[in-house]
Every structure is written in C-alpha cells, then in structure tokens.
GROMACS .gro file of C-alpha atoms in nm:
model
  358
    1UNK     CA    1  -5.139  -1.367   5.675
    2UNK     CA    2  -4.771  -1.425   5.607
    3UNK     CA    3  -4.662  -1.362   5.250
    4UNK     CA    4  -4.601  -1.669   5.038
    5UNK     CA    5  -4.241  -1.777   4.974
    6UNK     CA    6  -4.083  -1.839   4.637
    7UNK     CA    7  -4.118  -2.215   4.683
    8UNK     CA    8  -4.487  -2.171   4.774
    9UNK     CA    9  -4.547  -1.972   4.458
   10UNK     CA   10  -4.370  -2.232   4.245
   11UNK     CA   11  -4.582  -2.507   4.402
   12UNK     CA   12  -4.902  -2.310   4.345
   13UNK     CA   13  -4.804  -2.248   3.983
   14UNK     CA   14  -4.747  -2.619   3.924
   15UNK     CA   15  -5.100  -2.681   4.053
   16UNK     CA   16  -5.232  -2.399   3.833
   17UNK     CA   17  -5.072  -2.558   3.526
   18UNK     CA   18  -5.227  -2.892   3.618
   19UNK     CA   19  -5.570  -2.729   3.650
   20UNK     CA   20  -5.527  -2.568   3.310
   21UNK     CA   21  -5.428  -2.905   3.164
   22UNK     CA   22  -5.741  -3.069   3.305
   23UNK     CA   23  -5.968  -2.804   3.156
   24UNK     CA   24  -5.802  -2.861   2.817
   25UNK     CA   25  -5.842  -3.239   2.835
   26UNK     CA   26  -5.470  -3.309   2.882
   27UNK     CA   27  -5.326  -3.574   3.108
   28UNK     CA   28  -5.163  -3.501   3.443
   29UNK     CA   29  -4.952  -3.700   3.684
   30UNK     CA   30  -5.026  -3.657   4.054
   31UNK     CA   31  -4.774  -3.797   4.300
   32UNK     CA   32  -4.761  -3.829   4.677
   33UNK     CA   33  -4.566  -4.043   4.924
   34UNK     CA   34  -4.358  -4.199   4.648
   35UNK     CA   35  -4.660  -4.314   4.445
   36UNK     CA   36  -4.813  -4.161   4.135
   37UNK     CA   37  -5.134  -4.162   3.934
   38UNK     CA   38  -5.140  -4.081   3.563
   39UNK     CA   39  -5.482  -3.939   3.484
   40UNK     CA   40  -5.702  -3.807   3.206
   41UNK     CA   41  -6.011  -3.595   3.291
   42UNK     CA   42  -6.327  -3.771   3.173
   43UNK     CA   43  -6.522  -3.452   3.111
   44UNK     CA   44  -6.277  -3.277   2.880
   45UNK     CA   45  -6.070  -3.553   2.714
   46UNK     CA   46  -6.158  -3.703   2.375
   47UNK     CA   47  -6.286  -4.033   2.513
   48UNK     CA   48  -6.345  -4.188   2.172
   49UNK     CA   49  -5.981  -4.141   2.081
   50UNK     CA   50  -5.863  -4.254   2.423
   51UNK     CA   51  -6.067  -4.574   2.412
   52UNK     CA   52  -5.955  -4.673   2.063
   53UNK     CA   53  -5.747  -4.985   2.099
   54UNK     CA   54  -5.764  -4.988   2.481
   55UNK     CA   55  -5.742  -5.333   2.634
   56UNK     CA   56  -5.878  -5.212   2.969
   57UNK     CA   57  -6.053  -4.908   3.115
   58UNK     CA   58  -6.003  -4.797   3.474
   59UNK     CA   59  -6.181  -4.498   3.628
   60UNK     CA   60  -6.120  -4.292   3.940
   61UNK     CA   61  -6.442  -4.142   4.076
   62UNK     CA   62  -6.544  -3.950   4.387
   63UNK     CA   63  -6.670  -4.130   4.695
   64UNK     CA   64  -7.015  -3.971   4.666
   65UNK     CA   65  -7.048  -4.085   4.305
   66UNK     CA   66  -6.936  -4.432   4.409
   67UNK     CA   67  -7.202  -4.429   4.678
   68UNK     CA   68  -7.471  -4.348   4.420
   69UNK     CA   69  -7.345  -4.637   4.208
   70UNK     CA   70  -7.364  -4.869   4.515
   71UNK     CA   71  -6.989  -4.930   4.515
   72UNK     CA   72  -6.897  -4.827   4.866
   73UNK     CA   73  -7.018  -5.155   5.009
   74UNK     CA   74  -6.740  -5.324   4.810
   75UNK     CA   75  -6.472  -5.130   4.995
   76UNK     CA   76  -6.442  -5.015   5.354
   77UNK     CA   77  -6.619  -4.678   5.373
   78UNK     CA   78  -6.437  -4.560   5.684
   79UNK     CA   79  -6.304  -4.257   5.496
   80UNK     CA   80  -6.597  -4.068   5.337
   81UNK     CA   81  -6.356  -3.865   5.120
   82UNK     CA   82  -6.180  -4.169   4.973
   83UNK     CA   83  -6.208  -4.183   4.591
   84UNK     CA   84  -6.292  -4.518   4.435
   85UNK     CA   85  -6.113  -4.695   4.151
   86UNK     CA   86  -6.327  -4.911   3.924
   87UNK     CA   87  -6.251  -5.140   3.632
   88UNK     CA   88  -6.481  -5.141   3.331
   89UNK     CA   89  -6.537  -5.380   3.047
   90UNK     CA   90  -6.296  -5.279   2.766
   91UNK     CA   91  -6.597  -5.259   2.533
   92UNK     CA   92  -6.749  -4.976   2.740
   93UNK     CA   93  -6.828  -4.682   2.511
   94UNK     CA   94  -6.749  -4.316   2.563
   95UNK     CA   95  -7.121  -4.242   2.608
   96UNK     CA   96  -7.147  -4.512   2.875
   97UNK     CA   97  -6.849  -4.368   3.062
   98UNK     CA   98  -7.004  -4.021   3.055
   99UNK     CA   99  -7.324  -4.170   3.198
  100UNK     CA  100  -7.124  -4.341   3.473
  101UNK     CA  101  -6.958  -4.020   3.593
  102UNK     CA  102  -7.235  -3.761   3.537
  103UNK     CA  103  -7.530  -3.794   3.778
  104UNK     CA  104  -7.745  -3.568   3.559
  105UNK     CA  105  -7.766  -3.860   3.315
  106UNK     CA  106  -7.887  -4.113   3.574
  107UNK     CA  107  -8.251  -4.093   3.473
  108UNK     CA  108  -8.164  -4.132   3.104
  109UNK     CA  109  -7.931  -4.426   3.170
  110UNK     CA  110  -8.059  -4.591   3.490
  111UNK     CA  111  -7.892  -4.930   3.442
  112UNK     CA  112  -7.515  -4.923   3.488
  113UNK     CA  113  -7.262  -5.189   3.572
  114UNK     CA  114  -7.180  -5.437   3.693
  115UNK     CA  115  -6.865  -5.267   3.818
  116UNK     CA  116  -6.561  -5.406   3.991
  117UNK     CA  117  -6.393  -5.179   4.240
  118UNK     CA  118  -6.017  -5.218   4.278
  119UNK     CA  119  -5.769  -5.143   4.549
  120UNK     CA  120  -5.654  -4.782   4.537
  121UNK     CA  121  -5.282  -4.766   4.614
  122UNK     CA  122  -5.216  -4.392   4.577
  123UNK     CA  123  -5.471  -4.254   4.821
  124UNK     CA  124  -5.313  -3.907   4.887
  125UNK     CA  125  -5.257  -3.860   4.514
  126UNK     CA  126  -5.616  -3.960   4.437
  127UNK     CA  127  -5.753  -3.714   4.693
  128UNK     CA  128  -5.533  -3.437   4.552
  129UNK     CA  129  -5.661  -3.519   4.202
  130UNK     CA  130  -6.021  -3.481   4.321
  131UNK     CA  131  -5.937  -3.143   4.471
  132UNK     CA  132  -5.788  -3.036   4.137
  133UNK     CA  133  -6.119  -3.112   3.964
  134UNK     CA  134  -6.300  -2.885   4.209
  135UNK     CA  135  -6.047  -2.607   4.154
  136UNK     CA  136  -6.085  -2.658   3.779
  137UNK     CA  137  -6.466  -2.676   3.804
  138UNK     CA  138  -6.493  -3.004   3.613
  139UNK     CA  139  -6.655  -3.335   3.702
  140UNK     CA  140  -6.450  -3.533   3.958
  141UNK     CA  141  -6.371  -3.833   3.741
  142UNK     CA  142  -6.059  -3.961   3.564
  143UNK     CA  143  -5.945  -4.234   3.332
  144UNK     CA  144  -5.633  -4.391   3.484
  145UNK     CA  145  -5.361  -4.440   3.223
  146UNK     CA  146  -5.011  -4.589   3.220
  147UNK     CA  147  -4.818  -4.311   3.046
  148UNK     CA  148  -4.669  -4.035   3.270
  149UNK     CA  149  -4.783  -3.684   3.182
  150UNK     CA  150  -4.585  -3.374   3.103
  151UNK     CA  151  -4.774  -3.178   3.368
  152UNK     CA  152  -4.674  -3.321   3.706
  153UNK     CA  153  -4.810  -3.203   4.038
  154UNK     CA  154  -4.779  -3.322   4.396
  155UNK     CA  155  -5.037  -3.334   4.672
  156UNK     CA  156  -4.841  -3.063   4.854
  157UNK     CA  157  -4.854  -2.843   4.541
  158UNK     CA  158  -5.234  -2.865   4.549
  159UNK     CA  159  -5.235  -2.763   4.916
  160UNK     CA  160  -5.004  -2.472   4.840
  161UNK     CA  161  -5.240  -2.355   4.565
  162UNK     CA  162  -5.541  -2.371   4.796
  163UNK     CA  163  -5.352  -2.186   5.071
  164UNK     CA  164  -5.194  -1.926   4.846
  165UNK     CA  165  -5.196  -1.587   5.016
  166UNK     CA  166  -5.047  -1.389   4.727
  167UNK     CA  167  -5.353  -1.173   4.661
  168UNK     CA  168  -5.279  -0.812   4.563
  169UNK     CA  169  -5.476  -0.503   4.467
  170UNK     CA  170  -5.412  -0.458   4.095
  171UNK     CA  171  -5.608  -0.138   4.037
  172UNK     CA  172  -5.892   0.078   4.160
  173UNK     CA  173  -6.120   0.344   4.016
  174UNK     CA  174  -6.425   0.554   4.095
  175UNK     CA  175  -6.743   0.368   3.998
  176UNK     CA  176  -7.078   0.541   4.054
  177UNK     CA  177  -7.348   0.274   4.089
  178UNK     CA  178  -7.726   0.292   4.102
  179UNK     CA  179  -7.734   0.241   4.478
  180UNK     CA  180  -7.481   0.516   4.547
  181UNK     CA  181  -7.287   0.745   4.314
  182UNK     CA  182  -7.015   0.769   4.580
  183UNK     CA  183  -6.842   0.435   4.522
  184UNK     CA  184  -6.499   0.303   4.430
  185UNK     CA  185  -6.407  -0.036   4.285
  186UNK     CA  186  -6.091  -0.232   4.364
  187UNK     CA  187  -5.961  -0.523   4.157
  188UNK     CA  188  -5.773  -0.808   4.326
  189UNK     CA  189  -5.553  -1.065   4.156
  190UNK     CA  190  -5.352  -1.366   4.269
  191UNK     CA  191  -5.021  -1.465   4.111
  192UNK     CA  192  -5.118  -1.831   4.151
  193UNK     CA  193  -5.425  -1.839   3.929
  194UNK     CA  194  -5.633  -1.633   3.689
  195UNK     CA  195  -5.920  -1.562   3.926
  196UNK     CA  196  -6.001  -1.195   3.984
  197UNK     CA  197  -6.211  -1.068   4.274
  198UNK     CA  198  -6.346  -0.720   4.330
  199UNK     CA  199  -6.443  -0.496   4.620
  200UNK     CA  200  -6.690  -0.211   4.587
  201UNK     CA  201  -6.651   0.051   4.860
  202UNK     CA  202  -6.984   0.231   4.891
  203UNK     CA  203  -7.017   0.572   5.055
  204UNK     CA  204  -6.762   0.793   5.227
  205UNK     CA  205  -6.510   0.589   5.423
  206UNK     CA  206  -6.457   0.700   5.783
  207UNK     CA  207  -6.354   0.554   6.119
  208UNK     CA  208  -6.685   0.374   6.178
  209UNK     CA  209  -6.723  -0.002   6.130
  210UNK     CA  210  -6.835  -0.072   5.773
  211UNK     CA  211  -7.124  -0.292   5.667
  212UNK     CA  212  -6.969  -0.571   5.463
  213UNK     CA  213  -7.129  -0.826   5.233
  214UNK     CA  214  -6.942  -1.135   5.109
  215UNK     CA  215  -7.122  -1.211   4.785
  216UNK     CA  216  -7.025  -1.513   4.580
  217UNK     CA  217  -7.063  -1.468   4.207
  218UNK     CA  218  -7.396  -1.590   4.066
  219UNK     CA  219  -7.431  -1.527   3.695
  220UNK     CA  220  -7.782  -1.672   3.680
  221UNK     CA  221  -7.911  -1.473   3.977
  222UNK     CA  222  -7.709  -1.151   3.962
  223UNK     CA  223  -7.722  -1.097   3.585
  224UNK     CA  224  -8.009  -1.303   3.444
  225UNK     CA  225  -8.252  -1.255   3.732
  226UNK     CA  226  -8.296  -1.625   3.812
  227UNK     CA  227  -8.589  -1.701   4.040
  228UNK     CA  228  -8.433  -2.031   4.156
  229UNK     CA  229  -8.212  -1.857   4.413
  230UNK     CA  230  -8.205  -1.537   4.619
  231UNK     CA  231  -7.863  -1.413   4.506
  232UNK     CA  232  -7.972  -1.119   4.290
  233UNK     CA  233  -8.215  -0.975   4.548
  234UNK     CA  234  -7.954  -1.022   4.822
  235UNK     CA  235  -7.694  -0.837   4.617
  236UNK     CA  236  -7.916  -0.535   4.556
  237UNK     CA  237  -8.053  -0.533   4.911
  238UNK     CA  238  -7.697  -0.532   5.044
  239UNK     CA  239  -7.598  -0.236   4.827
  240UNK     CA  240  -7.909  -0.054   4.945
  241UNK     CA  241  -7.828  -0.112   5.313
  242UNK     CA  242  -7.470   0.004   5.259
  243UNK     CA  243  -7.593   0.319   5.091
  244UNK     CA  244  -7.825   0.393   5.382
  245UNK     CA  245  -7.539   0.343   5.631
  246UNK     CA  246  -7.230   0.563   5.658
  247UNK     CA  247  -7.030   0.329   5.433
  248UNK     CA  248  -6.990  -0.032   5.335
  249UNK     CA  249  -6.794  -0.281   5.128
  250UNK     CA  250  -6.925  -0.540   4.884
  251UNK     CA  251  -6.676  -0.821   4.827
  252UNK     CA  252  -6.769  -0.992   4.501
  253UNK     CA  253  -6.600  -1.331   4.514
  254UNK     CA  254  -6.547  -1.542   4.202
  255UNK     CA  255  -6.678  -1.859   4.366
  256UNK     CA  256  -6.971  -1.950   4.144
  257UNK     CA  257  -7.204  -2.224   4.264
  258UNK     CA  258  -7.066  -2.231   4.620
  259UNK     CA  259  -6.723  -2.292   4.475
  260UNK     CA  260  -6.799  -2.566   4.219
  261UNK     CA  261  -6.808  -2.344   3.910
  262UNK     CA  262  -7.075  -2.230   3.666
  263UNK     CA  263  -7.110  -2.549   3.459
  264UNK     CA  264  -7.131  -2.771   3.765
  265UNK     CA  265  -7.385  -2.532   3.915
  266UNK     CA  266  -7.599  -2.575   3.605
  267UNK     CA  267  -7.563  -2.951   3.649
  268UNK     CA  268  -7.685  -2.904   4.006
  269UNK     CA  269  -7.985  -2.714   3.868
  270UNK     CA  270  -8.061  -3.009   3.640
  271UNK     CA  271  -8.047  -3.242   3.940
  272UNK     CA  272  -8.282  -3.009   4.129
  273UNK     CA  273  -8.523  -3.042   3.838
  274UNK     CA  274  -8.512  -3.416   3.905
  275UNK     CA  275  -8.618  -3.361   4.266
  276UNK     CA  276  -8.292  -3.325   4.460
  277UNK     CA  277  -8.238  -3.027   4.688
  278UNK     CA  278  -7.934  -2.801   4.654
  279UNK     CA  279  -7.735  -2.995   4.916
  280UNK     CA  280  -7.793  -3.338   4.766
  281UNK     CA  281  -7.732  -3.204   4.414
  282UNK     CA  282  -7.381  -3.081   4.503
  283UNK     CA  283  -7.300  -3.406   4.679
  284UNK     CA  284  -7.424  -3.624   4.394
  285UNK     CA  285  -7.191  -3.433   4.165
  286UNK     CA  286  -6.905  -3.532   4.395
  287UNK     CA  287  -6.846  -3.196   4.564
  288UNK     CA  288  -6.882  -3.056   4.912
  289UNK     CA  289  -7.208  -2.891   5.015
  290UNK     CA  290  -7.015  -2.562   5.027
  291UNK     CA  291  -6.666  -2.551   4.873
  292UNK     CA  292  -6.609  -2.176   4.911
  293UNK     CA  293  -6.301  -2.027   5.074
  294UNK     CA  294  -6.385  -1.723   5.284
  295UNK     CA  295  -6.020  -1.663   5.375
  296UNK     CA  296  -5.994  -1.491   5.035
  297UNK     CA  297  -6.245  -1.232   5.159
  298UNK     CA  298  -6.041  -1.186   5.475
  299UNK     CA  299  -5.727  -1.118   5.269
  300UNK     CA  300  -5.918  -0.863   5.062
  301UNK     CA  301  -6.037  -0.682   5.374
  302UNK     CA  302  -5.686  -0.686   5.516
  303UNK     CA  303  -5.549  -0.528   5.199
  304UNK     CA  304  -5.818  -0.260   5.226
  305UNK     CA  305  -5.709  -0.190   5.583
  306UNK     CA  306  -6.031  -0.318   5.739
  307UNK     CA  307  -5.999  -0.532   6.052
  308UNK     CA  308  -6.353  -0.524   6.193
  309UNK     CA  309  -6.687  -0.544   6.011
  310UNK     CA  310  -7.061  -0.560   6.051
  311UNK     CA  311  -7.134  -0.861   5.836
  312UNK     CA  312  -7.446  -0.869   5.624
  313UNK     CA  313  -7.529  -1.240   5.602
  314UNK     CA  314  -7.761  -1.523   5.702
  315UNK     CA  315  -7.478  -1.775   5.684
  316UNK     CA  316  -7.293  -1.843   6.012
  317UNK     CA  317  -7.007  -2.004   5.819
  318UNK     CA  318  -6.916  -1.665   5.673
  319UNK     CA  319  -6.882  -1.524   6.024
  320UNK     CA  320  -6.668  -1.820   6.129
  321UNK     CA  321  -6.459  -1.800   5.812
  322UNK     CA  322  -6.373  -1.432   5.860
  323UNK     CA  323  -6.302  -1.466   6.231
  324UNK     CA  324  -6.081  -1.769   6.172
  325UNK     CA  325  -5.877  -1.555   5.931
  326UNK     CA  326  -5.833  -1.266   6.174
  327UNK     CA  327  -6.119  -1.033   6.080
  328UNK     CA  328  -6.342  -0.929   6.370
  329UNK     CA  329  -6.718  -0.949   6.319
  330UNK     CA  330  -6.873  -0.684   6.543
  331UNK     CA  331  -7.229  -0.773   6.444
  332UNK     CA  332  -7.414  -1.006   6.206
  333UNK     CA  333  -7.687  -0.827   6.014
  334UNK     CA  334  -7.956  -1.051   5.857
  335UNK     CA  335  -8.059  -1.023   5.494
  336UNK     CA  336  -8.437  -1.052   5.463
  337UNK     CA  337  -8.557  -1.151   5.117
  338UNK     CA  338  -8.911  -1.256   5.030
  339UNK     CA  339  -8.943  -1.607   4.885
  340UNK     CA  340  -9.109  -1.683   4.553
  341UNK     CA  341  -9.267  -2.009   4.429
  342UNK     CA  342  -8.944  -2.101   4.247
  343UNK     CA  343  -8.698  -2.060   4.535
  344UNK     CA  344  -8.909  -2.136   4.842
  345UNK     CA  345  -8.779  -2.495   4.867
  346UNK     CA  346  -8.423  -2.370   4.811
  347UNK     CA  347  -8.451  -2.120   5.096
  348UNK     CA  348  -8.602  -2.383   5.325
  349UNK     CA  349  -8.309  -2.612   5.243
  350UNK     CA  350  -8.057  -2.343   5.331
  351UNK     CA  351  -8.234  -2.291   5.663
  352UNK     CA  352  -8.285  -2.657   5.750
  353UNK     CA  353  -7.971  -2.820   5.612
  354UNK     CA  354  -7.696  -2.557   5.603
  355UNK     CA  355  -7.783  -2.352   5.910
  356UNK     CA  356  -7.883  -2.022   5.748
  357UNK     CA  357  -8.086  -1.799   5.975
  358UNK     CA  358  -8.229  -1.450   5.989
   0.00000   0.00000   0.00000
C-alpha cells in the first residue's frame, strides 16, 4: 500500500478531531458538494440544555432506524444507505428523543410519532456523518442545528480517515504466553487515530508459511468468558494450533463488536435478549452487519514482512479481505468450537446469514 501523503494525513486528522468532538457531545459541521450540515450527536450531547428554548427539533437518523420507525415509505427508498431527516414536535422531550433513536428502548416506549420526514438536501454530508458515528462507536443519530461548528470535516476527509495507510510498528518485546513461551508481541499505531493493534508472533519464525488468525477484540468473550459468543474459545484454540505448528501470528484487531464498538455491542446484546439475532441487532442499531476493515490486518502483515499465510478462520470475508489487500491465502484452516446453550443460536446465525463455514 502506498504511503499516505501530507494532505491525506491532514484530512484524516480533521476526521479524527470530528470523531473526538462527537464522543464529547460537541457539534460538528460536515460539508460536501457545496452543502453543509451542522450536527449535534444525540447520544452524547446534553439534550435537555439543547432543547431549552428550541422552537423546532430536527433529527438525522440512519435508514435502518427509519425503516423500523416506518418512515421509509414516506420517501423513496431506492438508496438503502440514505439517512432520513425528520421533524419533531418542539415539545418533544430529551427522553422521547433518546427513545426515538435507540432501538433498545423500543419495548419500553412502543408508541412513537407521528413523525414527518423532510427532504434531505445534503445527502453526501449526511452519509459521511453516519460513517463518523460508526468510527466513533456512537448511535447514528444527530440533532440538526443552525449554528456552524468549530470542528469542520468534509466527506472526503472521512474517506481519507477510513483509507489511512499510515500504520507503523511502534515497539516490540518478548512475551512468553501460556500457549508458548517462545512468543514476541508487536504494537502497531496509526498517526490518524488513537487505535492500537497488536500482533503476537508465536514460535520460531522460519521460511515456512505461518498460521495466522485475525481476531477482533472481544472484551466480553476474551476477558470475561462470555458464553454468548465463541470469541474466547476461538482465541485460545488459535494460539494452541499456532503453538503446535512451526510458527504463527495472532493479529489482535481493535474492532470490537464487528467494528461498531463496545457500547454498541452491548446494545446489540440487549436486542438479542429481546429476540433479535446478531445480524438484525446490528442493523436495527443502524450499522452494517459487519463493519470491520480487514485491510488493517493486511498492513500489519506487510509490516511484519509476511506476504502469504495459512488463515485460521471460518469467515470467507477474512480471506477475501486479505487477498484484496495483497496478502496471499495459501490455505483456509477451520476453527472448530463446540456450541453451548447460550451461543448455539448465535453460531447458527453466523452459518446461515453471514456465510461462516467449517
């Protein structure tokens, strides 16, 4: 991958500042094609203060949330990624707005509306704003305001952030682990954001093709031993298989909840408790089924000098993601984990709806 230019880095940093602003509850201005949207993030802003004295309230929500609220039939739904702008009664309370944007609250507040959808003039800016919420791991919902913000970002800045190739190895050290005392850990950092990834090289590196596992961070499964998923068992099984082979590499990617972040993953868990499967839960929250970026893993492998791997995965998208980024996959090795009563439905969903296979 070609190194990023100075202008690319500046664009990515503008997006990073906008993401930080959203997580702090500050306003941002997103512009594209000569139009701009001035936005406040619903999840993190002080809604009570914002609503005080407001003569009108206008929200920008994701298309999937609009679909749940039965709003798509009021606008042409030709573009499934098109956000929806809705006008609310000025007397709408902060609690009511939270219930409108958070699907976890649907069963507590089943009656919402009536709503009036409005024409959305700044479509590219609105789509870029939704992508910023995913990158910031907050709910995809905004209050539209009139006042321009100090933090300004363009749709192209958001693309530059997502495509940033400025990953570097910051440090490495020997790290004996339970699976194999012969292991070294490498820390990776990007100059565009604060996300750190790691690689654990297990065994004695030689000229053979390594067994590689792309493992997305899962605090609940990897650390707390959650029975709702198979992440923890997969992690330890992968380390065991690497230890039994000549050598291997575990790439631990900071992409919690398939890329939607820890808090949103917990929201997805709450939706699963209401009867939705993992796919529908992510979509009801307004995110993609899988929002992870496997090109990051490819950049990590490239920096480690690894061009071909034996990939330990049940997910064909990981194979496609690495190959699309220039890493050869010599063989796909399945990960066989026994189901339990708490994750059986989850594993069936991965097989039936996202194409996972042994």
